[in-house]
Amino acid sequence: MRLVLLGAPGAGKGTQAVFLKERHNLVHISTGDIFRHNLKENTPLGLEAKKYMDSGQLVPDDIVMKMVGTKLAELKPEEGFMLDGFPRTVKQAEFLESITKLDGVILFKVPDEAIVKRLTSRAVCKECGNVTNIHEHSKCPLCGGELYRRDDDNEETIRERLRVFHEQTEALEDFYRSRGLLLEIDATGMPEEVFERVSDELRLL
Ligand code: ADP
Ligand code: ZN
C-alpha cells in the first residue's frame, strides 16, 4: 500500500503512522523527522533546513523533492510506504505523481484551535519518539525516557505553521479529491478512535 498522510501540523499524522506501521507493515517516511535527524547530526542538509523550520516556513521544494526522491528510490518494489509531511505544496504533489502511483491519501481533519492546544502541550520522548502531553507526564509513559519540546512548538511558530498550511498545503485536498484518492478522517478524539476511522476507510480501498 502506498499512502500519503495529509493534514495540518499537529493533526496526528505521526501518531497514526505508528499504528499503521504496526498493522500494515509500511515504511514510514517523515520529512520533518529526516530534517530533525540531519540537524542533530549537523549535516549541511540539516543546517539548511533549520533556517526555515525555526520560523515555521517550508523548506524549498527542490531540496525536499530531491530528498524524498532518493528515499523512494531506495525502497524495494514490493515495499509499501506512507509519506508523512510530504507533499506540502502542489509542486511537490506533481513531482510525487511523476515518480510513483499512490493508493490513497488520508486527510486528518482537526480544527485550528484544537491544534494550537495540542502543540503547545506536546512533548516527545528522546528515546522512543512517543508523543505525549507535558501537563500529564514528566517522563515517557512507555519507556521512562526523558521528554523534550520541539523548538517549533511555541505558540508563535505554531500559528505561522498553521497559516502556511492553509496557504500552501490545503490546496492538496482538491488536488487529491479530483484524482479520487482522498480519504477524509475526523481526527479529533483519542488516537485509538482515530485509528478505527482510518482502518474503516482503508478497508474500502
Ligand atoms: P509538523 O507537521 O508538526 O509541522 P513536521 O515534523 O512534519 O512538522 O515538519 C517540521 C518542519 O519541517 C516544517 O515546519 C517545515 O519547515 C519542514 N518540512 C517538513 N516537510 C516539508 C515539506 N514537504 N516541504 C517543505 N518543508 C517541510
Ligand atoms: Zn519513550
mmCIF file of N, CA, C and O in Angstrom, residues 23-106:
data_model
loop_
_atom_site.group_PDB
_atom_site.id
_atom_site.type_symbol
_atom_site.label_atom_id
_atom_site.label_comp_id
_atom_site.label_asym_id
_atom_site.label_seq_id
_atom_site.Cartn_x
_atom_site.Cartn_y
_atom_site.Cartn_z
ATOM 1 N N ARG A 23 0.214 -2.289 11.900
ATOM 2 C CA ARG A 23 -0.866 -3.083 11.297
ATOM 3 C C ARG A 23 -0.559 -3.487 9.851
ATOM 4 O O ARG A 23 -0.863 -4.579 9.421
ATOM 5 N N HIS A 24 0.048 -2.577 9.090
ATOM 6 C CA HIS A 24 0.193 -2.836 7.656
ATOM 7 C C HIS A 24 1.636 -2.967 7.183
ATOM 8 O O HIS A 24 1.878 -3.119 5.985
ATOM 9 N N ASN A 25 2.577 -2.858 8.145
ATOM 10 C CA ASN A 25 3.972 -3.053 7.798
ATOM 11 C C ASN A 25 4.438 -2.127 6.661
ATOM 12 O O ASN A 25 4.996 -2.569 5.666
ATOM 13 N N LEU A 26 4.157 -0.833 6.849
ATOM 14 C CA LEU A 26 4.553 0.146 5.835
ATOM 15 C C LEU A 26 5.798 0.894 6.300
ATOM 16 O O LEU A 26 5.984 1.111 7.496
ATOM 17 N N VAL A 27 6.626 1.288 5.361
ATOM 18 C CA VAL A 27 7.783 2.111 5.691
ATOM 19 C C VAL A 27 7.290 3.543 5.943
ATOM 20 O O VAL A 27 6.533 4.094 5.147
ATOM 21 N N HIS A 28 7.707 4.110 7.066
ATOM 22 C CA HIS A 28 7.274 5.465 7.444
ATOM 23 C C HIS A 28 8.327 6.474 6.991
ATOM 24 O O HIS A 28 9.462 6.435 7.454
ATOM 25 N N ILE A 29 7.937 7.363 6.092
ATOM 26 C CA ILE A 29 8.872 8.394 5.634
ATOM 27 C C ILE A 29 8.353 9.757 6.080
ATOM 28 O O ILE A 29 7.389 10.280 5.523
ATOM 29 N N SER A 30 8.958 10.294 7.131
ATOM 30 C CA SER A 30 8.552 11.601 7.659
ATOM 31 C C SER A 30 9.615 12.629 7.310
ATOM 32 O O SER A 30 10.750 12.548 7.789
ATOM 33 N N THR A 31 9.261 13.594 6.478
ATOM 34 C CA THR A 31 10.260 14.595 6.072
ATOM 35 C C THR A 31 10.719 15.426 7.271
ATOM 36 O O THR A 31 11.902 15.737 7.385
ATOM 37 N N GLY A 32 9.797 15.746 8.185
ATOM 38 C CA GLY A 32 10.178 16.506 9.386
ATOM 39 C C GLY A 32 11.190 15.731 10.219
ATOM 40 O O GLY A 32 12.194 16.291 10.688
ATOM 41 N N ASP A 33 10.958 14.414 10.394
ATOM 42 C CA ASP A 33 11.902 13.586 11.164
ATOM 43 C C ASP A 33 13.258 13.530 10.471
ATOM 44 O O ASP A 33 14.300 13.564 11.132
ATOM 45 N N ILE A 34 13.256 13.439 9.161
ATOM 46 C CA ILE A 34 14.527 13.373 8.433
ATOM 47 C C ILE A 34 15.306 14.684 8.635
ATOM 48 O O ILE A 34 16.507 14.680 8.906
ATOM 49 N N PHE A 35 14.595 15.813 8.558
ATOM 50 C CA PHE A 35 15.278 17.099 8.789
ATOM 51 C C PHE A 35 15.811 17.198 10.216
ATOM 52 O O PHE A 35 16.936 17.625 10.439
ATOM 53 N N ARG A 36 14.980 16.798 11.194
ATOM 54 C CA ARG A 36 15.432 16.889 12.596
ATOM 55 C C ARG A 36 16.625 15.962 12.837
ATOM 56 O O ARG A 36 17.554 16.321 13.555
ATOM 57 N N HIS A 37 16.613 14.784 12.211
ATOM 58 C CA HIS A 37 17.738 13.860 12.351
ATOM 59 C C HIS A 37 19.010 14.487 11.765
ATOM 60 O O HIS A 37 20.077 14.453 12.371
ATOM 61 N N ASN A 38 18.866 15.085 10.595
ATOM 62 C CA ASN A 38 20.023 15.732 9.956
ATOM 63 C C ASN A 38 20.555 16.896 10.786
ATOM 64 O O ASN A 38 21.756 17.137 10.834
ATOM 65 N N LEU A 39 19.643 17.590 11.431
ATOM 66 C CA LEU A 39 20.043 18.721 12.252
ATOM 67 C C LEU A 39 20.841 18.241 13.457
ATOM 68 O O LEU A 39 21.873 18.816 13.815
ATOM 69 N N LYS A 40 20.377 17.155 14.049
ATOM 70 C CA LYS A 40 21.068 16.575 15.202
ATOM 71 C C LYS A 40 22.496 16.179 14.824
ATOM 72 O O LYS A 40 23.426 16.328 15.604
ATOM 73 N N GLU A 41 22.644 15.666 13.609
ATOM 74 C CA GLU A 41 23.948 15.209 13.132
ATOM 75 C C GLU A 41 24.752 16.342 12.489
ATOM 76 O O GLU A 41 25.828 16.108 11.936
ATOM 77 N N ASN A 42 24.175 17.560 12.505
ATOM 78 C CA ASN A 42 24.862 18.718 11.927
ATOM 79 C C ASN A 42 25.247 18.561 10.470
ATOM 80 O O ASN A 42 26.312 19.043 10.061
ATOM 81 N N THR A 43 24.434 17.909 9.673
ATOM 82 C CA THR A 43 24.740 17.777 8.245
ATOM 83 C C THR A 43 24.385 19.090 7.535
ATOM 84 O O THR A 43 23.590 19.879 8.046
ATOM 85 N N PRO A 44 24.957 19.325 6.344
ATOM 86 C CA PRO A 44 24.604 20.540 5.588
ATOM 87 C C PRO A 44 23.096 20.633 5.335
ATOM 88 O O PRO A 44 22.507 21.716 5.437
ATOM 89 N N LEU A 45 22.465 19.478 5.051
ATOM 90 C CA LEU A 45 21.011 19.480 4.819
ATOM 91 C C LEU A 45 20.274 19.954 6.071
ATOM 92 O O LEU A 45 19.343 20.761 5.995
ATOM 93 N N GLY A 46 20.698 19.456 7.225
ATOM 94 C CA GLY A 46 20.058 19.832 8.487
ATOM 95 C C GLY A 46 20.201 21.316 8.761
ATOM 96 O O GLY A 46 19.238 21.990 9.158
ATOM 97 N N LEU A 47 21.391 21.842 8.543
ATOM 98 C CA LEU A 47 21.628 23.256 8.828
ATOM 99 C C LEU A 47 20.848 24.157 7.876
ATOM 100 O O LEU A 47 20.325 25.199 8.266
ATOM 101 N N GLU A 48 20.739 23.701 6.628
ATOM 102 C CA GLU A 48 19.967 24.466 5.648
ATOM 103 C C GLU A 48 18.480 24.463 6.043
ATOM 104 O O GLU A 48 17.818 25.512 6.041
ATOM 105 N N ALA A 49 17.964 23.295 6.398
ATOM 106 C CA ALA A 49 16.540 23.174 6.735
ATOM 107 C C ALA A 49 16.189 23.986 7.972
ATOM 108 O O ALA A 49 15.095 24.563 8.071
ATOM 109 N N LYS A 50 17.102 24.058 8.911
ATOM 110 C CA LYS A 50 16.844 24.754 10.177
ATOM 111 C C LYS A 50 16.419 26.206 9.972
ATOM 112 O O LYS A 50 15.560 26.721 10.675
ATOM 113 N N LYS A 51 17.024 26.845 8.959
ATOM 114 C CA LYS A 51 16.698 28.252 8.672
ATOM 115 C C LYS A 51 15.201 28.436 8.493
ATOM 116 O O LYS A 51 14.641 29.464 8.853
ATOM 117 N N TYR A 52 14.567 27.452 7.875
ATOM 118 C CA TYR A 52 13.138 27.561 7.584
ATOM 119 C C TYR A 52 12.293 27.012 8.721
ATOM 120 O O TYR A 52 11.285 27.598 9.099
ATOM 121 N N MET A 53 12.715 25.882 9.272
ATOM 122 C CA MET A 53 11.906 25.199 10.285
ATOM 123 C C MET A 53 11.679 26.063 11.518
ATOM 124 O O MET A 53 10.579 26.101 12.062
ATOM 125 N N ASP A 54 12.723 26.762 11.959
ATOM 126 C CA ASP A 54 12.611 27.539 13.195
ATOM 127 C C ASP A 54 11.568 28.635 13.119
ATOM 128 O O ASP A 54 11.013 29.051 14.128
ATOM 129 N N SER A 55 11.311 29.129 11.896
ATOM 130 C CA SER A 55 10.317 30.200 11.794
ATOM 131 C C SER A 55 8.990 29.672 11.247
ATOM 132 O O SER A 55 8.085 30.459 10.969
ATOM 133 N N GLY A 56 8.882 28.363 11.076
ATOM 134 C CA GLY A 56 7.609 27.794 10.624
ATOM 135 C C GLY A 56 7.398 27.852 9.116
ATOM 136 O O GLY A 56 6.313 27.584 8.626
ATOM 137 N N GLN A 57 8.475 28.196 8.368
ATOM 138 C CA GLN A 57 8.359 28.255 6.898
ATOM 139 C C GLN A 57 8.651 26.889 6.290
ATOM 140 O O GLN A 57 9.243 26.028 6.932
ATOM 141 N N LEU A 58 8.272 26.717 5.026
ATOM 142 C CA LEU A 58 8.582 25.471 4.334
ATOM 143 C C LEU A 58 10.007 25.495 3.816
ATOM 144 O O LEU A 58 10.500 26.531 3.352
ATOM 145 N N VAL A 59 10.660 24.355 3.881
ATOM 146 C CA VAL A 59 11.950 24.185 3.234
ATOM 147 C C VAL A 59 11.685 24.223 1.723
ATOM 148 O O VAL A 59 10.658 23.714 1.258
ATOM 149 N N PRO A 60 12.580 24.833 0.923
ATOM 150 C CA PRO A 60 12.307 24.959 -0.521
ATOM 151 C C PRO A 60 12.019 23.609 -1.200
ATOM 152 O O PRO A 60 12.634 22.598 -0.869
ATOM 153 N N ASP A 61 11.095 23.655 -2.162
ATOM 154 C CA ASP A 61 10.636 22.449 -2.852
ATOM 155 C C ASP A 61 11.777 21.588 -3.392
ATOM 156 O O ASP A 61 11.768 20.363 -3.241
ATOM 157 N N ASP A 62 12.745 22.213 -4.057
ATOM 158 C CA ASP A 62 13.779 21.395 -4.716
ATOM 159 C C ASP A 62 14.563 20.554 -3.716
ATOM 160 O O ASP A 62 14.915 19.406 -4.002
ATOM 161 N N ILE A 63 14.809 21.107 -2.529
ATOM 162 C CA ILE A 63 15.544 20.355 -1.502
ATOM 163 C C ILE A 63 14.727 19.152 -1.031
ATOM 164 O O ILE A 63 15.225 18.023 -0.954
ATOM 165 N N VAL A 64 13.448 19.398 -0.735
ATOM 166 C CA VAL A 64 12.600 18.324 -0.195
ATOM 167 C C VAL A 64 12.350 17.249 -1.262
ATOM 168 O O VAL A 64 12.365 16.048 -0.980
ATOM 169 N N MET A 65 12.129 17.682 -2.488
ATOM 170 C CA MET A 65 11.812 16.727 -3.559
ATOM 171 C C MET A 65 12.995 15.797 -3.832
ATOM 172 O O MET A 65 12.822 14.599 -4.023
ATOM 173 N N LYS A 66 14.180 16.363 -3.804
ATOM 174 C CA LYS A 66 15.375 15.557 -4.031
ATOM 175 C C LYS A 66 15.511 14.502 -2.925
ATOM 176 O O LYS A 66 15.780 13.323 -3.176
ATOM 177 N N MET A 67 15.276 14.964 -1.699
ATOM 178 C CA MET A 67 15.412 14.080 -0.542
ATOM 179 C C MET A 67 14.393 12.928 -0.604
ATOM 180 O O MET A 67 14.735 11.760 -0.405
ATOM 181 N N VAL A 68 13.134 13.257 -0.898
ATOM 182 C CA VAL A 68 12.091 12.226 -0.951
ATOM 183 C C VAL A 68 12.302 11.310 -2.158
ATOM 184 O O VAL A 68 12.125 10.092 -2.068
ATOM 185 N N GLY A 69 12.719 11.890 -3.278
ATOM 186 C CA GLY A 69 13.004 11.091 -4.468
ATOM 187 C C GLY A 69 14.043 10.022 -4.170
ATOM 188 O O GLY A 69 13.884 8.850 -4.553
ATOM 189 N N THR A 70 15.085 10.406 -3.439
ATOM 190 C CA THR A 70 16.135 9.458 -3.074
ATOM 191 C C THR A 70 15.584 8.362 -2.171
ATOM 192 O O THR A 70 15.839 7.172 -2.381
ATOM 193 N N LYS A 71 14.816 8.741 -1.164
ATOM 194 C CA LYS A 71 14.229 7.764 -0.223
ATOM 195 C C LYS A 71 13.370 6.738 -0.961
ATOM 196 O O LYS A 71 13.463 5.543 -0.713
ATOM 197 N N LEU A 72 12.506 7.227 -1.840
ATOM 198 C CA LEU A 72 11.588 6.321 -2.526
ATOM 199 C C LEU A 72 12.350 5.383 -3.463
ATOM 200 O O LEU A 72 11.993 4.224 -3.620
ATOM 201 N N ALA A 73 13.419 5.910 -4.055
ATOM 202 C CA ALA A 73 14.202 5.092 -4.980
ATOM 203 C C ALA A 73 14.911 3.960 -4.236
ATOM 204 O O ALA A 73 15.235 2.929 -4.830
ATOM 205 N N GLU A 74 15.129 4.129 -2.928
ATOM 206 C CA GLU A 74 15.807 3.089 -2.136
ATOM 207 C C GLU A 74 14.878 1.938 -1.753
ATOM 208 O O GLU A 74 15.340 0.883 -1.321
ATOM 209 N N LEU A 75 13.557 2.144 -1.869
ATOM 210 C CA LEU A 75 12.608 1.099 -1.470
ATOM 211 C C LEU A 75 12.606 -0.034 -2.481
ATOM 212 O O LEU A 75 12.823 0.181 -3.671
ATOM 213 N N LYS A 76 12.319 -1.255 -1.982
ATOM 214 C CA LYS A 76 12.120 -2.367 -2.911
ATOM 215 C C LYS A 76 10.735 -2.213 -3.512
ATOM 216 O O LYS A 76 9.837 -1.659 -2.871
ATOM 217 N N PRO A 77 10.550 -2.709 -4.751
ATOM 218 C CA PRO A 77 9.260 -2.504 -5.421
ATOM 219 C C PRO A 77 8.077 -3.033 -4.606
ATOM 220 O O PRO A 77 6.989 -2.462 -4.655
ATOM 221 N N GLU A 78 8.284 -4.108 -3.821
ATOM 222 C CA GLU A 78 7.162 -4.700 -3.086
ATOM 223 C C GLU A 78 6.904 -3.980 -1.757
ATOM 224 O O GLU A 78 5.920 -4.266 -1.081
ATOM 225 N N GLU A 79 7.770 -3.069 -1.361
ATOM 226 C CA GLU A 79 7.605 -2.398 -0.078
ATOM 227 C C GLU A 79 6.545 -1.294 -0.147
ATOM 228 O O GLU A 79 6.604 -0.426 -1.016
ATOM 229 N N GLY A 80 5.588 -1.328 0.796
ATOM 230 C CA GLY A 80 4.611 -0.249 0.901
ATOM 231 C C GLY A 80 5.173 0.883 1.734
ATOM 232 O O GLY A 80 6.106 0.687 2.504
ATOM 233 N N PHE A 81 4.612 2.076 1.583
ATOM 234 C CA PHE A 81 5.123 3.209 2.363
ATOM 235 C C PHE A 81 4.008 4.180 2.705
ATOM 236 O O PHE A 81 2.926 4.159 2.111
ATOM 237 N N MET A 82 4.272 5.011 3.700
ATOM 238 C CA MET A 82 3.406 6.166 3.947
ATOM 239 C C MET A 82 4.286 7.390 4.072
ATOM 240 O O MET A 82 5.296 7.387 4.767
ATOM 241 N N LEU A 83 3.916 8.410 3.364
ATOM 242 C CA LEU A 83 4.628 9.685 3.402
ATOM 243 C C LEU A 83 3.929 10.587 4.399
ATOM 244 O O LEU A 83 2.719 10.785 4.329
ATOM 245 N N ASP A 84 4.711 11.131 5.333
ATOM 246 C CA ASP A 84 4.170 11.947 6.429
ATOM 247 C C ASP A 84 4.856 13.309 6.360
ATOM 248 O O ASP A 84 6.055 13.409 6.588
ATOM 249 N N GLY A 85 4.096 14.337 5.990
ATOM 250 C CA GLY A 85 4.703 15.670 5.874
ATOM 251 C C GLY A 85 5.140 15.987 4.451
ATOM 252 O O GLY A 85 5.722 17.038 4.196
ATOM 253 N N PHE A 86 4.856 15.099 3.537
ATOM 254 C CA PHE A 86 5.148 15.306 2.115
ATOM 255 C C PHE A 86 4.042 14.658 1.307
ATOM 256 O O PHE A 86 3.647 13.539 1.613
ATOM 257 N N PRO A 87 3.515 15.315 0.254
ATOM 258 C CA PRO A 87 3.834 16.673 -0.206
ATOM 259 C C PRO A 87 3.153 17.758 0.642
ATOM 260 O O PRO A 87 2.163 17.501 1.302
ATOM 261 N N ARG A 88 3.708 18.961 0.577
ATOM 262 C CA ARG A 88 3.126 20.109 1.268
ATOM 263 C C ARG A 88 2.796 21.247 0.309
ATOM 264 O O ARG A 88 2.258 22.265 0.734
ATOM 265 N N THR A 89 3.175 21.104 -0.950
ATOM 266 C CA THR A 89 2.821 22.109 -1.964
ATOM 267 C C THR A 89 2.354 21.365 -3.219
ATOM 268 O O THR A 89 2.647 20.173 -3.379
ATOM 269 N N VAL A 90 1.656 22.080 -4.106
ATOM 270 C CA VAL A 90 1.187 21.455 -5.347
ATOM 271 C C VAL A 90 2.390 20.996 -6.179
ATOM 272 O O VAL A 90 2.367 19.927 -6.790
ATOM 273 N N LYS A 91 3.449 21.788 -6.167
ATOM 274 C CA LYS A 91 4.649 21.405 -6.923
ATOM 275 C C LYS A 91 5.197 20.058 -6.434
ATOM 276 O O LYS A 91 5.560 19.189 -7.233
ATOM 277 N N GLN A 92 5.235 19.876 -5.115
ATOM 278 C CA GLN A 92 5.707 18.610 -4.551
ATOM 279 C C GLN A 92 4.768 17.458 -4.944
ATOM 280 O O GLN A 92 5.204 16.344 -5.229
ATOM 281 N N ALA A 93 3.458 17.744 -4.954
ATOM 282 C CA ALA A 93 2.481 16.699 -5.302
ATOM 283 C C ALA A 93 2.627 16.287 -6.763
ATOM 284 O O ALA A 93 2.518 15.101 -7.105
ATOM 285 N N GLU A 94 2.887 17.254 -7.613
ATOM 286 C CA GLU A 94 3.074 16.939 -9.037
ATOM 287 C C GLU A 94 4.337 16.107 -9.250
ATOM 288 O O GLU A 94 4.362 15.170 -10.051
ATOM 289 N N PHE A 95 5.371 16.465 -8.498
ATOM 290 C CA PHE A 95 6.621 15.691 -8.560
ATOM 291 C C PHE A 95 6.361 14.241 -8.125
ATOM 292 O O PHE A 95 6.765 13.290 -8.794
ATOM 293 N N LEU A 96 5.647 14.082 -7.007
ATOM 294 C CA LEU A 96 5.366 12.745 -6.479
ATOM 295 C C LEU A 96 4.596 11.912 -7.502
ATOM 296 O O LEU A 96 4.892 10.738 -7.731
ATOM 297 N N GLU A 97 3.628 12.570 -8.128
ATOM 298 C CA GLU A 97 2.812 11.897 -9.144
ATOM 299 C C GLU A 97 3.675 11.411 -10.315
ATOM 300 O O GLU A 97 3.384 10.398 -10.941
ATOM 301 N N SER A 98 4.741 12.142 -10.583
ATOM 302 C CA SER A 98 5.603 11.773 -11.710
ATOM 303 C C SER A 98 6.520 10.597 -11.393
ATOM 304 O O SER A 98 7.091 9.988 -12.288
ATOM 305 N N ILE A 99 6.687 10.270 -10.092
ATOM 306 C CA ILE A 99 7.608 9.165 -9.762
ATOM 307 C C ILE A 99 6.931 7.948 -9.138
ATOM 308 O O ILE A 99 7.532 6.894 -9.034
ATOM 309 N N THR A 100 5.676 8.054 -8.709
ATOM 310 C CA THR A 100 5.037 6.893 -8.094
ATOM 311 C C THR A 100 3.526 6.954 -8.236
ATOM 312 O O THR A 100 2.969 8.013 -8.536
ATOM 313 N N LYS A 101 2.859 5.806 -7.999
ATOM 314 C CA LYS A 101 1.407 5.771 -8.068
ATOM 315 C C LYS A 101 0.873 5.471 -6.673
ATOM 316 O O LYS A 101 1.226 4.450 -6.087
ATOM 317 N N LEU A 102 0.034 6.376 -6.148
ATOM 318 C CA LEU A 102 -0.489 6.214 -4.786
ATOM 319 C C LEU A 102 -1.773 5.397 -4.775
ATOM 320 O O LEU A 102 -2.515 5.364 -5.758
ATOM 321 N N ASP A 103 -2.051 4.740 -3.623
ATOM 322 C CA ASP A 103 -3.330 4.053 -3.432
ATOM 323 C C ASP A 103 -4.340 4.938 -2.714
ATOM 324 O O ASP A 103 -5.544 4.773 -2.878
ATOM 325 N N GLY A 104 -3.859 5.841 -1.863
ATOM 326 C CA GLY A 104 -4.791 6.695 -1.132
ATOM 327 C C GLY A 104 -4.077 7.813 -0.396
ATOM 328 O O GLY A 104 -2.871 7.738 -0.139
ATOM 329 N N VAL A 105 -4.851 8.853 -0.101
ATOM 330 C CA VAL A 105 -4.342 9.990 0.660
ATOM 331 C C VAL A 105 -5.294 10.191 1.839
ATOM 332 O O VAL A 105 -6.478 10.463 1.648
ATOM 333 N N ILE A 106 -4.777 9.992 3.047
ATOM 334 C CA ILE A 106 -5.623 10.125 4.237
ATOM 335 C C ILE A 106 -5.536 11.561 4.741
ATOM 336 O O ILE A 106 -4.456 12.039 5.090
#
